[in-house]
CSV table of C-alpha atoms in Angstrom, one decimal:
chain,number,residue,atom,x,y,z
R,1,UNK,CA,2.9,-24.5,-3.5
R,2,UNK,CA,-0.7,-23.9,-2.1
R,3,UNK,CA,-3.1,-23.5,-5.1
R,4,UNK,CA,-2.9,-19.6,-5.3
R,5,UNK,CA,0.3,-20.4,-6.3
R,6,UNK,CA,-0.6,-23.1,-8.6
R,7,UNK,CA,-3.1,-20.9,-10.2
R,8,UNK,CA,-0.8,-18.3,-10.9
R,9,UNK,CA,1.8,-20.6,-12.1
R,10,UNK,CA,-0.9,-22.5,-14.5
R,11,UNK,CA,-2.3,-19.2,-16.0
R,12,UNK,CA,1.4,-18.1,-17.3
R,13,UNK,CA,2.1,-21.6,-17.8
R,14,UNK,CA,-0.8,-21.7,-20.6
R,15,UNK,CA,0.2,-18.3,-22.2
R,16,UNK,CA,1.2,-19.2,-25.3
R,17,UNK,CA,0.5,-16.7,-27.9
R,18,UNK,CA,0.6,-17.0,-31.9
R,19,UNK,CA,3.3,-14.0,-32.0
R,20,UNK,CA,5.0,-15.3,-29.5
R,21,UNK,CA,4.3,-12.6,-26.8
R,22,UNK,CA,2.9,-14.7,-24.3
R,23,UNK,CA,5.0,-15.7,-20.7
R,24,UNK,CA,5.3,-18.9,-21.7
R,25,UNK,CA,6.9,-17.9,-25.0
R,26,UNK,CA,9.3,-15.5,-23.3
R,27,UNK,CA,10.3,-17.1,-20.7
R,28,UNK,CA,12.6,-20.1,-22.1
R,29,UNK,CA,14.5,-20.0,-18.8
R,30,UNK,CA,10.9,-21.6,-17.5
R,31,UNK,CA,9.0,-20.1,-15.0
R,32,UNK,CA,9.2,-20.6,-11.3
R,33,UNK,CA,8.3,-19.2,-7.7
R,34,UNK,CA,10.7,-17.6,-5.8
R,35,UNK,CA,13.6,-17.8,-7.8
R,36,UNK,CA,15.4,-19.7,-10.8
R,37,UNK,CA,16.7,-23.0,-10.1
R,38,UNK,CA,21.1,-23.0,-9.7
R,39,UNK,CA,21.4,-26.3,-10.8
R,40,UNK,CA,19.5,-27.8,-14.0
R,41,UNK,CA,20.2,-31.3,-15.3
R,42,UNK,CA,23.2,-31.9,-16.7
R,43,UNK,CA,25.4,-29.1,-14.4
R,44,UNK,CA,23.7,-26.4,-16.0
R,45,UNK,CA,22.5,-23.2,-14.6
R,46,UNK,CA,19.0,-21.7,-15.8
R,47,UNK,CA,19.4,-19.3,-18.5
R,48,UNK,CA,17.2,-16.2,-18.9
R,49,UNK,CA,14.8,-15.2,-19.7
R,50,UNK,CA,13.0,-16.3,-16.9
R,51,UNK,CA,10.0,-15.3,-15.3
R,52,UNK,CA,10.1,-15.3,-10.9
R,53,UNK,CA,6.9,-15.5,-8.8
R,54,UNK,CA,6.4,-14.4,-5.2
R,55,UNK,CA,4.1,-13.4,-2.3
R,56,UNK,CA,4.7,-9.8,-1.3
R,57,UNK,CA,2.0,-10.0,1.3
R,58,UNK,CA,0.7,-12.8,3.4
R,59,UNK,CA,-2.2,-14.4,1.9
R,60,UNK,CA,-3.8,-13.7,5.3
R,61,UNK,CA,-7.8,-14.2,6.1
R,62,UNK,CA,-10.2,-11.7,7.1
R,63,UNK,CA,-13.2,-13.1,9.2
R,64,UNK,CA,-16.6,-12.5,10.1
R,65,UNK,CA,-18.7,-13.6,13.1
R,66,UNK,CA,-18.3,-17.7,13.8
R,67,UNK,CA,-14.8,-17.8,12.5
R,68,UNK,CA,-16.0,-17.6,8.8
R,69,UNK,CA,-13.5,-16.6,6.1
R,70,UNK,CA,-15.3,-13.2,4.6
R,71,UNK,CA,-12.1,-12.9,2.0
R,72,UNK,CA,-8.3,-13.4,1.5
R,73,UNK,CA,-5.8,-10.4,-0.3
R,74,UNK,CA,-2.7,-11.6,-1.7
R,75,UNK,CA,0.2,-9.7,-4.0
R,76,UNK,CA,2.3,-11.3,-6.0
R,77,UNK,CA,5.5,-9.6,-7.5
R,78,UNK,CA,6.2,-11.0,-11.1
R,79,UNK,CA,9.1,-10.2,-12.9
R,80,UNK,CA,10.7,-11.2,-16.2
R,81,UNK,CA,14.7,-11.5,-15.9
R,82,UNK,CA,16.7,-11.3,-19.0
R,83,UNK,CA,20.5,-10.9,-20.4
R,84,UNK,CA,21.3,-9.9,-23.4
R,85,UNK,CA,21.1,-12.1,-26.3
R,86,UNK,CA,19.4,-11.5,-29.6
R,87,UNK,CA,17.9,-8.5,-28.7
R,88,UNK,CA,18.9,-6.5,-25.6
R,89,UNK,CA,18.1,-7.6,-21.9
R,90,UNK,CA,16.3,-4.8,-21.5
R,91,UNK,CA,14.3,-5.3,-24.3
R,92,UNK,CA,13.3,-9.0,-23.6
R,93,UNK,CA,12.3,-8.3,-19.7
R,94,UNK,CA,10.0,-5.1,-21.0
R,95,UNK,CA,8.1,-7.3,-23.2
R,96,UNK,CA,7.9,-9.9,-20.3
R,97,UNK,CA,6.2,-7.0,-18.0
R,98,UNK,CA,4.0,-5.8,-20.6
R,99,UNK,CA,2.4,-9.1,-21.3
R,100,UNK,CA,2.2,-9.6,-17.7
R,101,UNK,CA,0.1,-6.5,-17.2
R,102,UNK,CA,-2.2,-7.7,-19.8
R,103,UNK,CA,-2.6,-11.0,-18.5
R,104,UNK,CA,-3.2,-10.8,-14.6
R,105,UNK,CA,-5.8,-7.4,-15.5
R,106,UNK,CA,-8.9,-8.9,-14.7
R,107,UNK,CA,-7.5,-12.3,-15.2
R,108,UNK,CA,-9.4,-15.4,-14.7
R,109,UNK,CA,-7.7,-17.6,-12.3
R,110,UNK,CA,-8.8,-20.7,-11.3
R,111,UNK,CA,-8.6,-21.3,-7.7
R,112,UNK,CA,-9.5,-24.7,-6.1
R,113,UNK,CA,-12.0,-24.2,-3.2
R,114,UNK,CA,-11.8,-20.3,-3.5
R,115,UNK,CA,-14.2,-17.7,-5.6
R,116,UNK,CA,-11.6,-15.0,-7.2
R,117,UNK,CA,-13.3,-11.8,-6.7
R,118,UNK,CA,-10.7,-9.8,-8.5
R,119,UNK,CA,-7.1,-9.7,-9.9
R,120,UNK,CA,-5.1,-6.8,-11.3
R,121,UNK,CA,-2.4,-5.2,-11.7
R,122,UNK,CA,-1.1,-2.9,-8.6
R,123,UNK,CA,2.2,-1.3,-8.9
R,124,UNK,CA,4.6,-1.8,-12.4
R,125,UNK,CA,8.4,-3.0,-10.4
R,126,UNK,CA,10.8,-0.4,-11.8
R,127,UNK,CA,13.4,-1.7,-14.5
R,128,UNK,CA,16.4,-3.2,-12.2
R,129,UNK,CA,20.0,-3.8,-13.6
R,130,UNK,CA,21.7,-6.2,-11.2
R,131,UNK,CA,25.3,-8.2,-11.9
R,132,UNK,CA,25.5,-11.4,-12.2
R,133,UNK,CA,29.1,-12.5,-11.4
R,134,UNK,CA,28.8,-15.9,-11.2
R,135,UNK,CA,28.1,-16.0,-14.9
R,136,UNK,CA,30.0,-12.6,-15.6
R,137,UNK,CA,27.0,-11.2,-17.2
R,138,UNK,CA,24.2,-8.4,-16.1
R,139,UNK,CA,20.6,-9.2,-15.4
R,140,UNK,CA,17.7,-7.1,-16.4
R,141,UNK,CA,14.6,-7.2,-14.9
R,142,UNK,CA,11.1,-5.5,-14.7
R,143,UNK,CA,7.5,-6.7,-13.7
R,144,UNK,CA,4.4,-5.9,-11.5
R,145,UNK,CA,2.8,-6.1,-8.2
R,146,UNK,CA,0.0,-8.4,-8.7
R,147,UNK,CA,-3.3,-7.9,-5.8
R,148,UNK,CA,-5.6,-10.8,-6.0
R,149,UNK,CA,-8.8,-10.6,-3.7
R,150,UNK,CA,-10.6,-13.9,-2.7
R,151,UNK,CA,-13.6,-15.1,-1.1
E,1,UNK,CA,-35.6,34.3,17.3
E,2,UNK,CA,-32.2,33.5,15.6
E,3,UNK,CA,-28.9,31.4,15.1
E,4,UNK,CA,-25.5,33.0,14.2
E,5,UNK,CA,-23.1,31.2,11.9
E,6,UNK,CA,-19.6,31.6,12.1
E,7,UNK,CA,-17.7,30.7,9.5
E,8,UNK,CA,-14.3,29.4,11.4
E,9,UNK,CA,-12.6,27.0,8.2
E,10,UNK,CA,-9.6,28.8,8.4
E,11,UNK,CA,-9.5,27.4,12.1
E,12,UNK,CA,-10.7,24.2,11.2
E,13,UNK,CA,-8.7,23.9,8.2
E,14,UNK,CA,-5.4,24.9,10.2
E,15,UNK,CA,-6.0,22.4,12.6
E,16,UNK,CA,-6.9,19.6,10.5
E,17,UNK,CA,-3.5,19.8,8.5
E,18,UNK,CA,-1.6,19.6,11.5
E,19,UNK,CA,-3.3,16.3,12.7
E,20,UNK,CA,-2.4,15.4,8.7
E,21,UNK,CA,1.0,15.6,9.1
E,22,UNK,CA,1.1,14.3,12.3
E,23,UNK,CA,-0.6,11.1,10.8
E,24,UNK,CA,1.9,11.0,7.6
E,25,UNK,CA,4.6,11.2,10.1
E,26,UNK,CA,3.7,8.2,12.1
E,27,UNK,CA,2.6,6.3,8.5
E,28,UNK,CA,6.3,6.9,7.9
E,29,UNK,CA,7.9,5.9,10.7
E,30,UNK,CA,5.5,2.7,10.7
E,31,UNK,CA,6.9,2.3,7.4
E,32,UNK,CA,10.8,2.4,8.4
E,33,UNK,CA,10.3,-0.1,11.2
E,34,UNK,CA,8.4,-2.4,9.0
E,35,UNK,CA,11.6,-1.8,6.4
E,36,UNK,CA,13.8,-2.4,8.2
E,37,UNK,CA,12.3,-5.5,10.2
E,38,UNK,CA,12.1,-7.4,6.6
E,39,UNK,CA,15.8,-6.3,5.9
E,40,UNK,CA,18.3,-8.6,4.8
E,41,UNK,CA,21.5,-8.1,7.4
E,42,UNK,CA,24.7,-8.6,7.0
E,43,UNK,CA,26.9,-5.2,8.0
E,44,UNK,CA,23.8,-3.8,8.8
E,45,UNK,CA,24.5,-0.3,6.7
E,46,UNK,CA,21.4,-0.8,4.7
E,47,UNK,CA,18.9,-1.5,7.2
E,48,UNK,CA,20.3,1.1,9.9
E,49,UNK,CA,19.7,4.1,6.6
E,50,UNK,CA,15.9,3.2,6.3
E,51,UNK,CA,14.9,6.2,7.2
E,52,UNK,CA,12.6,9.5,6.6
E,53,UNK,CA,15.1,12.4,6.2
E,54,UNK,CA,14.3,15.5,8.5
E,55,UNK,CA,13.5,17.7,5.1
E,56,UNK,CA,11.5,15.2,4.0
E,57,UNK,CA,8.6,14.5,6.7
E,58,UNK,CA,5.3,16.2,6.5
E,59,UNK,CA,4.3,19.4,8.0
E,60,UNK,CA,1.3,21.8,8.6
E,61,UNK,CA,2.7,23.4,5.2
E,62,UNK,CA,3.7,20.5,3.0
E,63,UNK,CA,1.7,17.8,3.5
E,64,UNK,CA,4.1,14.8,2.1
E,65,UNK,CA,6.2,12.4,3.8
E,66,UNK,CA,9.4,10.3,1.9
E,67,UNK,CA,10.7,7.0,3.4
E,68,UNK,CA,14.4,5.9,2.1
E,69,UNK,CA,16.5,3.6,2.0
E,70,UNK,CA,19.5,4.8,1.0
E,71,UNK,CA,22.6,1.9,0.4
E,72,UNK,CA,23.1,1.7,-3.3
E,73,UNK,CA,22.4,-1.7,-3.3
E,74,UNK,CA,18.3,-1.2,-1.9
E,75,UNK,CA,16.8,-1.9,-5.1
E,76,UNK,CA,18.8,-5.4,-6.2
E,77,UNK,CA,18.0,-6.2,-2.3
E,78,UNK,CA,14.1,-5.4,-2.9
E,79,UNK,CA,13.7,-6.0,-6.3
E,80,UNK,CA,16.7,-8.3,-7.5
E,81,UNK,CA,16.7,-11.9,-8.1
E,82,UNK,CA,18.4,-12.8,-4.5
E,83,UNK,CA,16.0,-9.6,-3.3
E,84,UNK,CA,13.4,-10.3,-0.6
E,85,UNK,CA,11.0,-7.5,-1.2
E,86,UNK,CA,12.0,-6.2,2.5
E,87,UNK,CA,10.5,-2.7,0.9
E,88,UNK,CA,7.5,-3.2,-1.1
E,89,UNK,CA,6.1,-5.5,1.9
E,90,UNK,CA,7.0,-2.6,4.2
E,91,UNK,CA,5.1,-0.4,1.7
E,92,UNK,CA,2.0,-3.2,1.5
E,93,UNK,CA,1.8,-3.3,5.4
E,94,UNK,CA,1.7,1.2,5.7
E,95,UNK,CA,-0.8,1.0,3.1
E,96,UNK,CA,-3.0,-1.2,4.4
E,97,UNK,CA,-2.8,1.1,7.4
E,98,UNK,CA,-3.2,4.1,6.4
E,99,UNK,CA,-6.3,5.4,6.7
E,100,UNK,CA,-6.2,4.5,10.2
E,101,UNK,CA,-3.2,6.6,10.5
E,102,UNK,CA,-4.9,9.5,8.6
E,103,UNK,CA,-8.4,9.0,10.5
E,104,UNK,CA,-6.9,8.4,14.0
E,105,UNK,CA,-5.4,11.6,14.3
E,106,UNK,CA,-7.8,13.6,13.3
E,107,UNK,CA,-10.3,12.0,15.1
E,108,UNK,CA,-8.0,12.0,18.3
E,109,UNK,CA,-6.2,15.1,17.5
E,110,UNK,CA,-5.3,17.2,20.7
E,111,UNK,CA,-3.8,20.2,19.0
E,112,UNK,CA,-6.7,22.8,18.5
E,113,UNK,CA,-9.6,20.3,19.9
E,114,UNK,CA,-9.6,17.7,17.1
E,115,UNK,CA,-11.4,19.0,13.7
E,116,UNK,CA,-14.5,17.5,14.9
E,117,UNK,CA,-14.3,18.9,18.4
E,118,UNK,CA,-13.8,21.9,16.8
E,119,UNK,CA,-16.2,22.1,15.1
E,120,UNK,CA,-18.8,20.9,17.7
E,121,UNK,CA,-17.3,23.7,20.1
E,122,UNK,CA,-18.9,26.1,17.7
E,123,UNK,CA,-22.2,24.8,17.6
E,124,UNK,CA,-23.5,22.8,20.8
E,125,UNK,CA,-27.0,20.9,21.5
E,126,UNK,CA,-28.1,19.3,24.0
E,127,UNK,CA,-31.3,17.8,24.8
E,128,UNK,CA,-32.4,18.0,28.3
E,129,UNK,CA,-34.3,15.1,30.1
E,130,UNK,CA,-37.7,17.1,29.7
E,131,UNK,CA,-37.5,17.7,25.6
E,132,UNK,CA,-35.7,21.2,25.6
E,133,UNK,CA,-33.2,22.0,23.0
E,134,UNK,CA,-30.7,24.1,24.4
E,135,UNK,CA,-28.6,26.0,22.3
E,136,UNK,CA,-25.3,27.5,23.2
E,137,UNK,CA,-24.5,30.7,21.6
E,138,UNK,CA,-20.8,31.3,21.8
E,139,UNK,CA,-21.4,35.1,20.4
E,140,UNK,CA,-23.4,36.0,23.5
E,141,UNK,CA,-21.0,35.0,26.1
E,142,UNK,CA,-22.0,31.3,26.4
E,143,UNK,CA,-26.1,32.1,27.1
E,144,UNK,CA,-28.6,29.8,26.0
E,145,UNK,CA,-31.9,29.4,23.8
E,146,UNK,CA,-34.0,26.7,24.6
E,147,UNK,CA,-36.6,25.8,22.2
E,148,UNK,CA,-39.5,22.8,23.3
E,149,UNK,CA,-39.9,19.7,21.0
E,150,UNK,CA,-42.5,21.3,18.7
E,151,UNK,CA,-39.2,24.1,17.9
E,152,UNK,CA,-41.5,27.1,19.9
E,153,UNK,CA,-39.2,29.4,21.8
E,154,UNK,CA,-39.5,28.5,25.3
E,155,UNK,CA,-36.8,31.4,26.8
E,156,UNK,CA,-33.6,32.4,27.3
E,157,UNK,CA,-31.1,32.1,30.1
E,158,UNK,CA,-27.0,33.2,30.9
E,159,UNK,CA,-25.1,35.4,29.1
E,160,UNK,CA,-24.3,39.0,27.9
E,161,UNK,CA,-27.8,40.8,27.6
């Protein structure tokens, strides 16, 4: 995990809201990048809701003259997956997405060694119903192309 | 003394959204290889119907191009949990890009001169190595007006008299 990663990580992480509305309150399942662990102490699988954390584009470098680092772009995708349990699926992975808009606009991430020049939301991920047959049950899942500029 | 302006926009205009949709076209196609690069394979089936559909790619008259992929299964394999975004990093790379697919082919643009060749071809200075302005008049058969540095007519040469 490089410390883009770590940042975004720490900033849902930390989101814990008095209403209960924040990532960290949602997401029971825990949050992780790439995807949700298969195997949790004791044999168990990770139960949703989750929230997933990815790089949709290369965290690549733009230079200037003499090899200096003028900026980076990264996007993330973040999504919140859910099943249905005391409310609907649907339900639990919409509230997910909307507290994820909130958060990354304008968000203040902390980035060791880097300035953040700016983070926002870029493009909502449509609602997804996907089938999970190992567990015989369906996922739901929504979230949001996250762009983060460096320098 | 006097300059003619020709109003040729409709020209312009005409050629300009050919170059358009030449440049949405190529966005596209940029967009299908870079699609179907990222796919996951395993028949192949989704990753051989990435595609822009003929109906759906731009033209002089409808400027808009669609990319698709159309397996069932597309959005679990970009979106899902086991997805790998093959699409929206497809869609990332063509936007990054796509201004220089816009700009390059209207810029470069053969069909009708280029908008800015065109555009040039109706109104042409040069500067000659003593000072002169010399002004091609297309309307009077491709004579000339040459005016000195200070703007003073300084004669006329070529062209339908």
């Amino acid at each position: 995990m490089n410390v883009l990663d770590a940042s975004i990580f720490l900033i849902m992480n930390s989101d814990v809201q008095n209403d209960g509305s924040g990532i960290k309150d949602l997401s029971t399942g825990g949050i992780y990048q790439m995807d949700a662990p298969e195997d949790m102490p004791g044999g168990k699988k990770t139960m949703p809701p989750y929230t997933i954390f990815r790089a949709a584009a290369p965290n690549d470098p733009s230079y200037t003259f003499g090899n200096h680092v003028a900026f980076n772009y990264a996007v993330y995708a973040i999504q919140g997956f859910a099943m249905d349990q005391n409310e609907g699926g649907v339900k639990t992975a919409g509230k997910i997405a909307d507290r994820l808009f909130s958060l990354f606009l304008n968000a203040n991430l902390s980035i060791s060694g880097k300035n953040l020049l700016t983070c926002r939301p870029l493009k909502e991920i449509a609602p997804l119903k996907e089938r999970d047959v190992t567990n015989d049950r369906w996922l739901y899942s929504k979230g949001w192309l996250i762009e983060i500029w460096l320098s | 003394m006097g300059v003619k302006l020709i109003d040729n926009k409709d020209k312009v205009i005409a050629a300009l959204r050919v170059q358009v949709a030449n440049g949405l076209n190529n966005a596209g196609a940029f967009f299908v290889n870079e699609a179907q690069a990222n796919a996951n394979i395993d028949t192949g089936f989704m990753m051989s119907h990435i595609l822009t559909p003929e109906s759906e790619r731009a033209t002089p008259q409808s400027l808009s191009t669609t990319v698709r992929s159309l397996a069932n299964y597309s959005a679990a394999q970009n979106d899902g949990r086991f997805g790998n975004l093959f699409f929206t990093r497809a869609w990332l790379a063509t936007r990054a890009k796509f201004r220089q697919f816009i700009l390059g082919e209207i810029t470069a643009g053969t069909v009708g001169g280029g908008v800015i060749r065109s555009a040039q071809q109706e109104f042409q200075h040069h500067v000659t190595e003593r000072g002169l302005v010399v002004t091609k008049i297309p309307a009077f058969g491709g004579g000339r007006v040459m005016r000195g540095p200070s703007g003073r007519f300084g004669g006329s040469y070529g062209g339908k008299r």
